[in-house]
Amino acid sequence: MLWITRFSAFFSAAMAVIILSPSLQSFPPAAAIRSSHPDRSLISSFRKSPAFRNAEECLSSAADSNVCNPSLVHVAITLDVVYLRGSIAAVNSILQHSLCPENVFFHFIVSETNLESLVRSTFQELRFKVYYFAPETVRGLISSSVRQALEQPLNYARNYLAELLEDCVNRVIYLDSDLIVVDDIAKLWKTGLGPRIIGAPEYCHANFTKYFTGGFWSEERFSGTFRGRSPCYFNTGVMVIDLKRWRGGGYTRRIEKWMEIQRTERIYDLGSLPPFLLVFAGHVAPIPHRWNQHGLGGDNVRGSCRDLHPGPVSLLHWSGSGKPWLRLDSKRPCPLDALWTPYDLYRHSH
């Protein structure tokens, strides 16, 4: 539990920085990244990551760079210019806390083609592959949501990991772009799923009914899908997925069918989450809450500051509308945003 002690000390130091230094370092606005279209301009926006090497006790996989190498830990993250700063910080945090960082293979899902060279320049020895996700795949299935960011096609790429990744990749950890990992990702990778398709931290105290409209609950043909299940809310930003079982059960199509119903019946309001709840809630392998301390971005409208949930922390997740890099840019950070800054590789202006 040494890492918890170190994290607690780091958290205390970070809080001191916030309290003692109200004029925390201001960063160039995210718009600067968003407007950087050519590869060279994007590459110059980020510093090179610190070096990372496997510990002596790691099973070496350096000689085998094949994505099918069974000793690899597979992590999928989306990359786009709007959330790029968050994605880079997430990758950096995983590498810095991994006992065997050279054994982690990253699968980057993109809808733009100018980001691979940036990753290669920032993480020079990283094992990764870039996969193109065509927005047209889901554009006709997306309905309006409470927040425009939730309507972006790339937000739905997690539905298609079984089709995008190689058939030899039988398991993957999916992570959102607005989080940092402060523990060894291999611990999450080893989570037992039993007969389940996905694993995620569940929150059974949450009001599950609010994720669907009154019309959904009043129609037996819709609400009946939960009959015989004990559904709980789970956040789709952190999931361990059995891709082999997913492919065998045709789960991508099951999600798409609910999205098609939503287009005509309006059974929910919240982006890509409800279809996952409809298909998987009540059939999720529970993962300890320490692996998704979510909600740090506040709600979907105001993005207000929030505290950590009680208990140990392995992953901090700024789900909600408030993102740490944007709040830091605006010189209005929340206290916990200081925990994100050590992993930020964006070049700061002085």
mmCIF file of C-alpha atoms in Angstrom:
data_model
loop_
_atom_site.group_PDB
_atom_site.id
_atom_site.type_symbol
_atom_site.label_atom_id
_atom_site.label_comp_id
_atom_site.label_asym_id
_atom_site.label_seq_id
_atom_site.Cartn_x
_atom_site.Cartn_y
_atom_site.Cartn_z
ATOM 1 C CA MET A 1 0.000 0.000 0.000
ATOM 2 C CA LEU A 2 3.047 2.243 -0.308
ATOM 3 C CA TRP A 3 1.585 3.923 -3.385
ATOM 4 C CA ILE A 4 -1.450 5.094 -1.334
ATOM 5 C CA THR A 5 0.834 6.788 1.166
ATOM 6 C CA ARG A 6 2.753 8.474 -1.655
ATOM 7 C CA PHE A 7 -0.478 9.538 -3.341
ATOM 8 C CA SER A 8 -1.813 10.998 -0.074
ATOM 9 C CA ALA A 9 1.388 12.999 0.348
ATOM 10 C CA PHE A 10 1.196 14.180 -3.244
ATOM 11 C CA PHE A 11 -2.452 15.182 -2.781
ATOM 12 C CA SER A 12 -1.560 17.233 0.304
ATOM 13 C CA ALA A 13 1.225 18.973 -1.626
ATOM 14 C CA ALA A 14 -1.094 19.670 -4.515
ATOM 15 C CA MET A 15 -3.678 21.201 -2.192
ATOM 16 C CA ALA A 16 -0.954 23.428 -0.756
ATOM 17 C CA VAL A 17 -0.079 24.650 -4.252
ATOM 18 C CA ILE A 18 -3.708 25.613 -4.847
ATOM 19 C CA ILE A 19 -4.030 27.387 -1.493
ATOM 20 C CA LEU A 20 -0.673 29.160 -1.522
ATOM 21 C CA SER A 21 -0.534 29.976 -5.222
ATOM 22 C CA PRO A 22 -3.864 31.354 -6.476
ATOM 23 C CA SER A 23 -2.116 32.542 -9.631
ATOM 24 C CA LEU A 24 -1.424 28.950 -10.683
ATOM 25 C CA GLN A 25 0.474 28.632 -13.948
ATOM 26 C CA SER A 26 -1.873 29.564 -16.799
ATOM 27 C CA PHE A 27 -1.763 27.399 -19.878
ATOM 28 C CA PRO A 28 -2.414 28.367 -23.486
ATOM 29 C CA PRO A 29 -6.071 27.840 -24.373
ATOM 30 C CA ALA A 30 -7.227 24.508 -25.728
ATOM 31 C CA ALA A 31 -8.272 26.352 -28.872
ATOM 32 C CA ALA A 32 -4.582 26.577 -29.727
ATOM 33 C CA ILE A 33 -4.504 22.804 -30.000
ATOM 34 C CA ARG A 34 -7.839 22.664 -31.748
ATOM 35 C CA SER A 35 -6.668 25.036 -34.472
ATOM 36 C CA SER A 36 -3.323 23.304 -35.008
ATOM 37 C CA HIS A 37 -3.997 21.336 -38.146
ATOM 38 C CA PRO A 38 -0.605 20.441 -39.687
ATOM 39 C CA ASP A 39 1.404 17.617 -38.109
ATOM 40 C CA ARG A 40 4.430 19.826 -37.404
ATOM 41 C CA SER A 41 2.388 22.393 -35.498
ATOM 42 C CA LEU A 42 0.692 19.710 -33.429
ATOM 43 C CA ILE A 43 3.959 17.957 -32.639
ATOM 44 C CA SER A 44 5.548 21.148 -31.353
ATOM 45 C CA SER A 45 2.644 21.617 -28.942
ATOM 46 C CA PHE A 46 3.790 18.776 -26.676
ATOM 47 C CA ARG A 47 6.962 17.956 -24.790
ATOM 48 C CA LYS A 48 8.527 14.509 -24.998
ATOM 49 C CA SER A 49 7.448 12.150 -22.243
ATOM 50 C CA PRO A 50 9.878 11.026 -19.556
ATOM 51 C CA ALA A 51 11.652 7.748 -20.306
ATOM 52 C CA PHE A 52 9.985 4.534 -19.182
ATOM 53 C CA ARG A 53 11.432 1.055 -18.754
ATOM 54 C CA ASN A 54 10.229 -2.306 -17.451
ATOM 55 C CA ALA A 55 11.237 -3.369 -13.962
ATOM 56 C CA GLU A 56 13.536 -6.379 -13.711
ATOM 57 C CA GLU A 57 10.716 -8.690 -12.626
ATOM 58 C CA CYS A 58 8.673 -8.027 -15.781
ATOM 59 C CA LEU A 59 8.278 -10.712 -18.390
ATOM 60 C CA SER A 60 10.087 -9.093 -21.294
ATOM 61 C CA SER A 61 8.085 -8.626 -24.479
ATOM 62 C CA ALA A 62 10.550 -6.231 -26.121
ATOM 63 C CA ALA A 63 11.591 -8.778 -28.716
ATOM 64 C CA ASP A 64 8.017 -9.305 -29.888
ATOM 65 C CA SER A 65 6.289 -6.110 -31.013
ATOM 66 C CA ASN A 66 3.343 -7.967 -32.551
ATOM 67 C CA VAL A 67 -0.038 -6.792 -31.306
ATOM 68 C CA CYS A 68 -0.969 -10.469 -30.824
ATOM 69 C CA ASN A 69 1.758 -11.006 -28.211
ATOM 70 C CA PRO A 70 -0.135 -12.643 -25.284
ATOM 71 C CA SER A 71 1.957 -10.894 -22.617
ATOM 72 C CA LEU A 72 0.677 -7.436 -23.590
ATOM 73 C CA VAL A 73 -1.807 -5.285 -21.683
ATOM 74 C CA HIS A 74 -4.179 -3.686 -24.209
ATOM 75 C CA VAL A 75 -5.560 -0.182 -23.628
ATOM 76 C CA ALA A 76 -7.911 1.666 -26.002
ATOM 77 C CA ILE A 77 -8.259 5.469 -25.955
ATOM 78 C CA THR A 78 -9.729 7.888 -28.481
ATOM 79 C CA LEU A 79 -7.647 10.756 -29.892
ATOM 80 C CA ASP A 80 -9.013 14.000 -31.285
ATOM 81 C CA VAL A 81 -7.780 17.593 -31.268
ATOM 82 C CA VAL A 82 -10.376 18.774 -28.732
ATOM 83 C CA TYR A 83 -9.464 16.227 -26.054
ATOM 84 C CA LEU A 84 -5.893 15.591 -27.197
ATOM 85 C CA ARG A 85 -4.290 17.210 -24.180
ATOM 86 C CA GLY A 86 -6.304 14.949 -21.891
ATOM 87 C CA SER A 87 -5.499 11.796 -23.861
ATOM 88 C CA ILE A 88 -1.756 12.512 -23.792
ATOM 89 C CA ALA A 89 -1.880 13.101 -20.033
ATOM 90 C CA ALA A 90 -3.785 9.826 -19.555
ATOM 91 C CA VAL A 91 -1.161 7.846 -21.477
ATOM 92 C CA ASN A 92 1.645 9.554 -19.558
ATOM 93 C CA SER A 93 0.026 8.682 -16.231
ATOM 94 C CA ILE A 94 -0.338 5.013 -17.208
ATOM 95 C CA LEU A 95 3.325 4.770 -18.197
ATOM 96 C CA GLN A 96 4.578 6.503 -15.060
ATOM 97 C CA HIS A 97 2.678 4.171 -12.711
ATOM 98 C CA SER A 98 3.188 0.875 -14.569
ATOM 99 C CA LEU A 99 5.669 -1.675 -13.270
ATOM 100 C CA CYS A 100 5.987 -2.982 -16.845
ATOM 101 C CA PRO A 101 5.227 0.028 -19.099
ATOM 102 C CA GLU A 102 6.889 -1.565 -22.131
ATOM 103 C CA ASN A 103 4.273 -4.325 -21.973
ATOM 104 C CA VAL A 104 1.362 -1.916 -22.434
ATOM 105 C CA PHE A 105 -0.001 -1.679 -25.976
ATOM 106 C CA PHE A 106 -2.152 1.353 -26.805
ATOM 107 C CA HIS A 107 -4.923 1.263 -29.395
ATOM 108 C CA PHE A 108 -5.712 4.859 -30.412
ATOM 109 C CA ILE A 109 -9.062 5.397 -32.125
ATOM 110 C CA VAL A 110 -9.170 8.494 -34.354
ATOM 111 C CA SER A 111 -11.443 10.229 -36.822
ATOM 112 C CA GLU A 112 -8.607 12.472 -38.053
ATOM 113 C CA THR A 113 -5.480 11.275 -39.800
ATOM 114 C CA ASN A 114 -2.837 13.754 -38.576
ATOM 115 C CA LEU A 115 -2.252 12.515 -35.008
ATOM 116 C CA GLU A 116 -0.013 9.439 -35.333
ATOM 117 C CA SER A 117 3.216 11.402 -35.770
ATOM 118 C CA LEU A 118 2.390 13.469 -32.678
ATOM 119 C CA VAL A 119 2.064 10.337 -30.562
ATOM 120 C CA ARG A 120 5.284 8.918 -31.994
ATOM 121 C CA SER A 121 7.156 12.144 -31.263
ATOM 122 C CA THR A 122 5.795 12.529 -27.722
ATOM 123 C CA PHE A 123 6.173 8.864 -26.696
ATOM 124 C CA GLN A 124 9.151 7.732 -28.739
ATOM 125 C CA GLU A 125 9.230 4.094 -27.613
ATOM 126 C CA LEU A 126 5.526 3.563 -27.114
ATOM 127 C CA ARG A 127 3.855 0.439 -28.443
ATOM 128 C CA PHE A 128 0.733 1.579 -30.216
ATOM 129 C CA LYS A 129 -1.413 1.435 -33.310
ATOM 130 C CA VAL A 130 -3.849 3.991 -34.717
ATOM 131 C CA TYR A 131 -7.269 2.895 -35.969
ATOM 132 C CA TYR A 132 -9.501 5.096 -38.093
ATOM 133 C CA PHE A 133 -13.144 5.301 -37.026
ATOM 134 C CA ALA A 134 -15.360 6.739 -39.752
ATOM 135 C CA PRO A 135 -17.889 9.218 -38.317
ATOM 136 C CA GLU A 136 -20.407 8.027 -40.911
ATOM 137 C CA THR A 137 -20.582 4.727 -39.025
ATOM 138 C CA VAL A 138 -22.790 6.280 -36.357
ATOM 139 C CA ARG A 139 -23.788 9.719 -37.624
ATOM 140 C CA GLY A 140 -27.214 8.449 -38.649
ATOM 141 C CA LEU A 141 -27.720 6.788 -35.256
ATOM 142 C CA ILE A 142 -26.841 9.688 -32.948
ATOM 143 C CA SER A 143 -29.650 11.687 -31.370
ATOM 144 C CA SER A 144 -29.393 15.036 -29.562
ATOM 145 C CA SER A 145 -28.121 15.000 -25.978
ATOM 146 C CA VAL A 146 -27.971 17.279 -22.928
ATOM 147 C CA ARG A 147 -24.413 18.296 -23.891
ATOM 148 C CA GLN A 148 -23.080 18.713 -27.428
ATOM 149 C CA ALA A 149 -19.795 16.949 -26.619
ATOM 150 C CA LEU A 150 -21.786 13.774 -25.979
ATOM 151 C CA GLU A 151 -23.060 13.842 -29.568
ATOM 152 C CA GLN A 152 -19.640 13.580 -31.237
ATOM 153 C CA PRO A 153 -19.270 10.391 -33.338
ATOM 154 C CA LEU A 154 -15.924 9.476 -31.745
ATOM 155 C CA ASN A 155 -17.726 9.245 -28.406
ATOM 156 C CA TYR A 156 -19.405 6.116 -29.808
ATOM 157 C CA ALA A 157 -16.199 4.422 -31.012
ATOM 158 C CA ARG A 158 -16.161 2.286 -27.844
ATOM 159 C CA ASN A 159 -19.177 0.447 -29.325
ATOM 160 C CA TYR A 160 -16.997 -0.792 -32.203
ATOM 161 C CA LEU A 161 -13.767 -1.894 -30.522
ATOM 162 C CA ALA A 162 -14.506 -5.549 -31.306
ATOM 163 C CA GLU A 163 -14.607 -4.687 -35.015
ATOM 164 C CA LEU A 164 -11.749 -2.165 -35.038
ATOM 165 C CA LEU A 165 -9.127 -4.161 -33.126
ATOM 166 C CA GLU A 166 -7.417 -7.303 -34.387
ATOM 167 C CA ASP A 167 -9.239 -10.594 -33.790
ATOM 168 C CA CYS A 168 -6.292 -11.825 -31.707
ATOM 169 C CA VAL A 169 -6.976 -9.077 -29.143
ATOM 170 C CA ASN A 170 -9.415 -10.847 -26.851
ATOM 171 C CA ARG A 171 -9.500 -8.321 -24.017
ATOM 172 C CA VAL A 172 -9.074 -4.566 -23.795
ATOM 173 C CA ILE A 173 -9.280 -1.816 -21.201
ATOM 174 C CA TYR A 174 -11.262 1.120 -22.562
ATOM 175 C CA LEU A 175 -10.458 4.524 -21.007
ATOM 176 C CA ASP A 176 -11.894 7.986 -21.566
ATOM 177 C CA SER A 177 -9.579 10.894 -22.369
ATOM 178 C CA ASP A 178 -10.334 12.944 -19.235
ATOM 179 C CA LEU A 179 -8.688 10.801 -16.583
ATOM 180 C CA ILE A 180 -5.365 9.846 -15.046
ATOM 181 C CA VAL A 181 -4.259 6.479 -13.662
ATOM 182 C CA VAL A 182 -2.300 6.566 -10.380
ATOM 183 C CA ASP A 183 -1.833 2.822 -9.957
ATOM 184 C CA ASP A 184 -0.432 -0.033 -12.051
ATOM 185 C CA ILE A 185 -2.802 -0.594 -14.987
ATOM 186 C CA ALA A 186 -1.864 -4.301 -14.935
ATOM 187 C CA LYS A 187 -3.954 -4.676 -11.767
ATOM 188 C CA LEU A 188 -7.047 -3.541 -13.652
ATOM 189 C CA TRP A 189 -6.103 -5.770 -16.596
ATOM 190 C CA LYS A 190 -6.117 -8.855 -14.351
ATOM 191 C CA THR A 191 -9.693 -8.267 -13.207
ATOM 192 C CA GLY A 192 -11.742 -11.453 -13.435
ATOM 193 C CA LEU A 193 -14.914 -11.053 -15.511
ATOM 194 C CA GLY A 194 -16.315 -14.543 -14.983
ATOM 195 C CA PRO A 195 -19.086 -15.111 -17.548
ATOM 196 C CA ARG A 196 -19.628 -11.374 -18.113
ATOM 197 C CA ILE A 197 -18.783 -9.410 -21.250
ATOM 198 C CA ILE A 198 -17.689 -6.224 -19.492
ATOM 199 C CA GLY A 199 -16.421 -5.200 -16.080
ATOM 200 C CA ALA A 200 -16.794 -1.742 -14.540
ATOM 201 C CA PRO A 201 -17.310 -0.089 -11.149
ATOM 202 C CA GLU A 202 -21.052 -0.133 -10.423
ATOM 203 C CA TYR A 203 -22.987 2.471 -8.432
ATOM 204 C CA CYS A 204 -26.169 0.791 -7.260
ATOM 205 C CA HIS A 205 -27.137 3.679 -4.954
ATOM 206 C CA ALA A 206 -27.619 5.969 -7.967
ATOM 207 C CA ASN A 207 -31.152 6.669 -9.179
ATOM 208 C CA PHE A 208 -31.190 4.370 -12.199
ATOM 209 C CA THR A 209 -34.579 5.590 -13.462
ATOM 210 C CA LYS A 210 -33.228 9.060 -14.292
ATOM 211 C CA TYR A 211 -31.156 7.722 -17.185
ATOM 212 C CA PHE A 212 -34.315 7.074 -19.205
ATOM 213 C CA THR A 213 -37.419 9.103 -20.025
ATOM 214 C CA GLY A 214 -40.844 8.699 -18.498
ATOM 215 C CA GLY A 215 -42.006 7.347 -21.831
ATOM 216 C CA PHE A 216 -39.438 4.562 -21.583
ATOM 217 C CA TRP A 217 -40.613 3.438 -18.148
ATOM 218 C CA SER A 218 -44.291 3.623 -19.089
ATOM 219 C CA GLU A 219 -43.860 1.340 -22.095
ATOM 220 C CA GLU A 220 -43.494 -2.335 -21.192
ATOM 221 C CA ARG A 221 -41.907 -3.069 -24.567
ATOM 222 C CA PHE A 222 -38.982 -0.873 -23.482
ATOM 223 C CA SER A 223 -38.768 -1.119 -19.683
ATOM 224 C CA GLY A 224 -39.354 -4.873 -19.872
ATOM 225 C CA THR A 225 -35.773 -5.264 -21.042
ATOM 226 C CA PHE A 226 -34.735 -5.001 -17.373
ATOM 227 C CA ARG A 227 -37.142 -7.694 -16.179
ATOM 228 C CA GLY A 228 -35.240 -10.315 -14.213
ATOM 229 C CA ARG A 229 -32.183 -8.078 -13.926
ATOM 230 C CA SER A 230 -30.895 -5.920 -11.063
ATOM 231 C CA PRO A 231 -29.552 -2.992 -13.100
ATOM 232 C CA CYS A 232 -27.086 -0.536 -11.604
ATOM 233 C CA TYR A 233 -25.532 2.576 -13.092
ATOM 234 C CA PHE A 234 -21.956 2.238 -14.331
ATOM 235 C CA ASN A 235 -19.721 4.758 -16.067
ATOM 236 C CA THR A 236 -18.571 3.671 -19.538
ATOM 237 C CA GLY A 237 -15.364 5.724 -19.320
ATOM 238 C CA VAL A 238 -13.549 2.859 -17.592
ATOM 239 C CA MET A 239 -14.345 -0.683 -18.742
ATOM 240 C CA VAL A 240 -12.603 -4.012 -19.086
ATOM 241 C CA ILE A 241 -14.104 -5.726 -22.141
ATOM 242 C CA ASP A 242 -13.991 -9.374 -23.199
ATOM 243 C CA LEU A 243 -13.819 -8.811 -26.956
ATOM 244 C CA LYS A 244 -14.007 -12.502 -27.785
ATOM 245 C CA ARG A 245 -17.373 -12.884 -26.045
ATOM 246 C CA TRP A 246 -18.510 -9.519 -27.417
ATOM 247 C CA ARG A 247 -17.871 -10.658 -30.971
ATOM 248 C CA GLY A 248 -19.552 -14.012 -30.374
ATOM 249 C CA GLY A 249 -22.664 -12.381 -28.942
ATOM 250 C CA GLY A 250 -23.014 -9.623 -31.555
ATOM 251 C CA TYR A 251 -23.123 -6.908 -28.921
ATOM 252 C CA THR A 252 -22.307 -4.059 -31.294
ATOM 253 C CA ARG A 253 -25.539 -4.728 -33.151
ATOM 254 C CA ARG A 254 -27.504 -4.952 -29.888
ATOM 255 C CA ILE A 255 -26.333 -1.448 -28.969
ATOM 256 C CA GLU A 256 -27.145 -0.135 -32.444
ATOM 257 C CA LYS A 257 -30.701 -1.458 -32.215
ATOM 258 C CA TRP A 258 -31.375 0.640 -29.121
ATOM 259 C CA MET A 259 -29.867 3.680 -30.830
ATOM 260 C CA GLU A 260 -32.258 3.126 -33.750
ATOM 261 C CA ILE A 261 -35.212 3.004 -31.348
ATOM 262 C CA GLN A 262 -33.994 6.206 -29.679
ATOM 263 C CA ARG A 263 -34.106 8.056 -33.009
ATOM 264 C CA THR A 264 -37.889 7.597 -33.219
ATOM 265 C CA GLU A 265 -39.065 7.062 -29.630
ATOM 266 C CA ARG A 266 -36.782 9.343 -27.521
ATOM 267 C CA ILE A 267 -36.259 6.962 -24.616
ATOM 268 C CA TYR A 268 -33.198 8.697 -23.086
ATOM 269 C CA ASP A 269 -31.324 12.045 -23.085
ATOM 270 C CA LEU A 270 -27.698 11.256 -22.264
ATOM 271 C CA GLY A 271 -25.528 10.381 -25.269
ATOM 272 C CA SER A 272 -23.734 7.036 -25.564
ATOM 273 C CA LEU A 273 -24.263 5.793 -21.992
ATOM 274 C CA PRO A 274 -27.922 4.613 -22.041
ATOM 275 C CA PRO A 275 -27.478 2.026 -24.840
ATOM 276 C CA PHE A 276 -24.739 0.418 -22.761
ATOM 277 C CA LEU A 277 -27.021 0.398 -19.728
ATOM 278 C CA LEU A 278 -29.825 -1.153 -21.769
ATOM 279 C CA VAL A 279 -27.611 -3.973 -23.000
ATOM 280 C CA PHE A 280 -25.355 -4.612 -19.990
ATOM 281 C CA ALA A 281 -26.801 -3.172 -16.738
ATOM 282 C CA GLY A 282 -27.386 -6.052 -14.348
ATOM 283 C CA HIS A 283 -24.842 -8.162 -16.222
ATOM 284 C CA VAL A 284 -21.626 -6.320 -15.319
ATOM 285 C CA ALA A 285 -18.656 -7.835 -13.512
ATOM 286 C CA PRO A 286 -18.106 -5.448 -10.574
ATOM 287 C CA ILE A 287 -14.732 -3.702 -10.344
ATOM 288 C CA PRO A 288 -13.644 -1.833 -7.164
ATOM 289 C CA HIS A 289 -14.664 1.824 -7.094
ATOM 290 C CA ARG A 290 -11.038 2.870 -6.692
ATOM 291 C CA TRP A 291 -10.721 2.316 -10.470
ATOM 292 C CA ASN A 292 -13.146 5.105 -11.344
ATOM 293 C CA GLN A 293 -13.247 8.079 -9.018
ATOM 294 C CA HIS A 294 -15.573 9.756 -11.498
ATOM 295 C CA GLY A 295 -17.568 12.976 -11.573
ATOM 296 C CA LEU A 296 -14.582 15.284 -10.920
ATOM 297 C CA GLY A 297 -15.699 17.442 -13.869
ATOM 298 C CA GLY A 298 -18.931 18.314 -12.091
ATOM 299 C CA ASP A 299 -22.328 17.958 -13.725
ATOM 300 C CA ASN A 300 -23.110 18.123 -17.452
ATOM 301 C CA VAL A 301 -24.006 21.826 -17.337
ATOM 302 C CA ARG A 302 -21.998 23.826 -14.796
ATOM 303 C CA GLY A 303 -18.909 21.652 -14.309
ATOM 304 C CA SER A 304 -18.648 22.639 -10.642
ATOM 305 C CA CYS A 305 -15.831 21.477 -8.348
ATOM 306 C CA ARG A 306 -16.228 18.164 -6.547
ATOM 307 C CA ASP A 307 -14.344 16.181 -3.920
ATOM 308 C CA LEU A 308 -13.027 12.635 -4.082
ATOM 309 C CA HIS A 309 -15.334 9.840 -2.995
ATOM 310 C CA PRO A 310 -14.267 8.127 0.247
ATOM 311 C CA GLY A 311 -11.824 5.259 -0.120
ATOM 312 C CA PRO A 312 -8.600 4.406 -1.977
ATOM 313 C CA VAL A 313 -7.855 5.871 -5.401
ATOM 314 C CA SER A 314 -6.371 4.163 -8.456
ATOM 315 C CA LEU A 315 -7.910 6.348 -11.178
ATOM 316 C CA LEU A 316 -9.251 9.918 -11.187
ATOM 317 C CA HIS A 317 -11.870 10.739 -13.803
ATOM 318 C CA TRP A 318 -13.001 14.246 -14.736
ATOM 319 C CA SER A 319 -16.328 13.093 -16.200
ATOM 320 C CA GLY A 320 -18.820 15.942 -16.502
ATOM 321 C CA SER A 321 -18.473 19.225 -18.346
ATOM 322 C CA GLY A 322 -15.488 20.630 -16.405
ATOM 323 C CA LYS A 323 -12.112 19.496 -17.753
ATOM 324 C CA PRO A 324 -8.920 20.223 -15.795
ATOM 325 C CA TRP A 325 -6.972 21.691 -18.721
ATOM 326 C CA LEU A 326 -9.789 24.111 -19.550
ATOM 327 C CA ARG A 327 -10.207 25.230 -15.949
ATOM 328 C CA LEU A 328 -6.459 25.703 -15.629
ATOM 329 C CA ASP A 329 -6.404 27.703 -18.881
ATOM 330 C CA SER A 330 -9.110 29.992 -17.548
ATOM 331 C CA LYS A 331 -7.217 30.428 -14.230
ATOM 332 C CA ARG A 332 -10.196 29.000 -12.359
ATOM 333 C CA PRO A 333 -8.988 25.516 -11.369
ATOM 334 C CA CYS A 334 -10.661 23.241 -8.878
ATOM 335 C CA PRO A 335 -8.435 21.917 -6.068
ATOM 336 C CA LEU A 336 -8.274 18.393 -7.515
ATOM 337 C CA ASP A 337 -7.134 19.703 -10.911
ATOM 338 C CA ALA A 338 -3.671 20.034 -9.351
ATOM 339 C CA LEU A 339 -3.469 16.224 -9.337
ATOM 340 C CA TRP A 340 -3.790 16.202 -13.135
ATOM 341 C CA THR A 341 -1.059 18.770 -13.885
ATOM 342 C CA PRO A 342 2.036 16.533 -13.300
ATOM 343 C CA TYR A 343 1.005 14.386 -16.289
ATOM 344 C CA ASP A 344 0.286 17.287 -18.650
ATOM 345 C CA LEU A 345 2.839 17.364 -21.495
ATOM 346 C CA TYR A 346 1.430 20.402 -23.263
ATOM 347 C CA ARG A 347 4.016 23.148 -23.747
ATOM 348 C CA HIS A 348 3.127 25.991 -21.394
ATOM 349 C CA SER A 349 3.624 29.603 -22.401
ATOM 350 C CA HIS A 350 5.283 31.856 -19.858
#
